[in-house]
Amino acid sequence: GENVEQHPSTLSVQEGDSAVIKCTYSDSASNYFPWYKQELGKRPQLIIDIRSNVGEKKDQRIAVTLNKTAKHFSLHITETQPEDSAVYFCAAMGGNNRLAFGKGNQVVVIP
Amino acid sequence: NAGVTQTPKFQVLKTGQSMTLQCAQDMNHNSMYWYRQDPGMGLRLIYYSASEGTTDKGEVPNGYNVSRLNKREFSLRLESAAPSQTSVYFCASSGQSYTEAFFGQGTRLTVV
């Protein structure tokens, strides 16, 4: 099955700086790559996603890039704010709708 | 719309006891999932159901069984609970292929 890896595990950034989280996946048949944000004690919620026919997608301060050849995708958060502090999960979905997640990254925004 | 509803929110079991976690969605989604979340381990897929009438094993299926009762409901059963199954369990559902998965509020299970 699909194997999704995330690096680094914890990321500390100064408020206003950018944060980048990278993920790799193993199944070349995967076609959908969502990113979820999970605040402490809450359920994961989608923040942005990208499909395999698109190389980059942006939504205000967040963006995702996808390199299908290299099988990696990244989340970019610009102008970080304290409310961006959370755990971020990347995921990959293949043709059978199996949705596999990475281990998550703790992002800490330092005021 | 309630989205994805899980019950119960909290549960304490003794080793060897059985229980069923219930999950229902009202979004007419085809796919449903059960994950467990442990510190440092992310969201690990236990079982999933791509459509009504089908179920498939995920990454960590041992010790669990599932039932896709109908399109709305997907239950997870622990036949003989073990301390290693102490975790937070999330149910999720998604619609057509390559679309957002929505999560329930989670069940915090402790096995003593």
PDB file of C-alpha atoms in Angstrom, chain A residues 31-88:
ATOM      1  CA  ASN A  31      -3.511  11.139  -7.699  1.00  0.00           C
ATOM      2  CA  TYR A  32      -4.782  13.247  -4.833  1.00  0.00           C
ATOM      3  CA  PHE A  33      -2.698  14.940  -2.152  1.00  0.00           C
ATOM      4  CA  PRO A  34      -4.500  16.758   0.668  1.00  0.00           C
ATOM      5  CA  TRP A  35      -3.018  18.606   3.637  1.00  0.00           C
ATOM      6  CA  TYR A  36      -4.775  18.611   7.008  1.00  0.00           C
ATOM      7  CA  LYS A  37      -4.323  20.820  10.049  1.00  0.00           C
ATOM      8  CA  GLN A  38      -5.056  19.476  13.511  1.00  0.00           C
ATOM      9  CA  GLU A  39      -5.262  21.729  16.532  1.00  0.00           C
ATOM     10  CA  LEU A  40      -4.846  20.261  19.987  1.00  0.00           C
ATOM     11  CA  GLY A  41      -7.779  18.069  20.965  1.00  0.00           C
ATOM     12  CA  LYS A  42      -9.609  18.599  17.688  1.00  0.00           C
ATOM     13  CA  ARG A  43     -10.237  16.635  14.523  1.00  0.00           C
ATOM     14  CA  PRO A  44      -8.041  17.057  11.417  1.00  0.00           C
ATOM     15  CA  GLN A  45      -9.413  19.557   8.913  1.00  0.00           C
ATOM     16  CA  LEU A  46      -8.480  20.077   5.276  1.00  0.00           C
ATOM     17  CA  ILE A  47      -6.539  23.253   4.522  1.00  0.00           C
ATOM     18  CA  ILE A  48      -5.526  22.686   0.919  1.00  0.00           C
ATOM     19  CA  ASP A  49      -5.303  19.866  -1.608  1.00  0.00           C
ATOM     20  CA  ILE A  50      -3.840  19.227  -5.026  1.00  0.00           C
ATOM     21  CA  ARG A  51      -4.534  16.743  -7.789  1.00  0.00           C
ATOM     22  CA  SER A  52      -1.932  15.098  -9.964  1.00  0.00           C
ATOM     23  CA  ASN A  53      -2.731  17.145 -13.059  1.00  0.00           C
ATOM     24  CA  VAL A  54      -1.675  20.346 -11.260  1.00  0.00           C
ATOM     25  CA  GLY A  55       1.851  21.313 -10.197  1.00  0.00           C
ATOM     26  CA  GLU A  56       1.019  24.110  -7.763  1.00  0.00           C
ATOM     27  CA  LYS A  57      -1.976  25.528  -5.937  1.00  0.00           C
ATOM     28  CA  LYS A  58      -2.249  28.593  -3.735  1.00  0.00           C
ATOM     29  CA  ASP A  59      -4.850  29.816  -1.270  1.00  0.00           C
ATOM     30  CA  GLN A  60      -3.958  33.088   0.442  1.00  0.00           C
ATOM     31  CA  ARG A  61      -0.955  32.366   2.703  1.00  0.00           C
ATOM     32  CA  ILE A  62      -0.735  28.659   1.981  1.00  0.00           C
ATOM     33  CA  ALA A  63       0.432  26.868  -1.139  1.00  0.00           C
ATOM     34  CA  VAL A  64       1.155  23.308  -2.156  1.00  0.00           C
ATOM     35  CA  THR A  65       3.551  22.089  -4.835  1.00  0.00           C
ATOM     36  CA  LEU A  66       3.652  18.641  -6.386  1.00  0.00           C
ATOM     37  CA  ASN A  67       6.439  16.870  -8.248  1.00  0.00           C
ATOM     38  CA  LYS A  68       5.016  13.617  -9.591  1.00  0.00           C
ATOM     39  CA  THR A  69       8.268  12.528 -11.164  1.00  0.00           C
ATOM     40  CA  ALA A  70      10.086  12.701  -7.856  1.00  0.00           C
ATOM     41  CA  LYS A  71       6.977  11.650  -5.884  1.00  0.00           C
ATOM     42  CA  HIS A  72       7.116  14.496  -3.413  1.00  0.00           C
ATOM     43  CA  PHE A  73       4.876  17.384  -2.458  1.00  0.00           C
ATOM     44  CA  SER A  74       5.298  20.318  -0.109  1.00  0.00           C
ATOM     45  CA  LEU A  75       3.222  22.710   1.960  1.00  0.00           C
ATOM     46  CA  HIS A  76       4.311  26.339   2.121  1.00  0.00           C
ATOM     47  CA  ILE A  77       2.956  28.755   4.727  1.00  0.00           C
ATOM     48  CA  THR A  78       3.997  32.378   4.340  1.00  0.00           C
ATOM     49  CA  GLU A  79       3.796  35.216   6.886  1.00  0.00           C
ATOM     50  CA  THR A  80       3.199  32.739   9.702  1.00  0.00           C
ATOM     51  CA  GLN A  81       0.948  33.746  12.573  1.00  0.00           C
ATOM     52  CA  PRO A  82       0.491  32.239  16.054  1.00  0.00           C
ATOM     53  CA  GLU A  83      -2.769  30.613  14.942  1.00  0.00           C
ATOM     54  CA  ASP A  84      -0.770  28.577  12.424  1.00  0.00           C
ATOM     55  CA  SER A  85       0.700  26.597  15.337  1.00  0.00           C
ATOM     56  CA  ALA A  86      -0.700  23.066  14.967  1.00  0.00           C
ATOM     57  CA  VAL A  87       0.091  19.620  13.649  1.00  0.00           C
ATOM     58  CA  TYR A  88       0.022  19.328   9.869  1.00  0.00           C
TER      59      TYR A  88
END
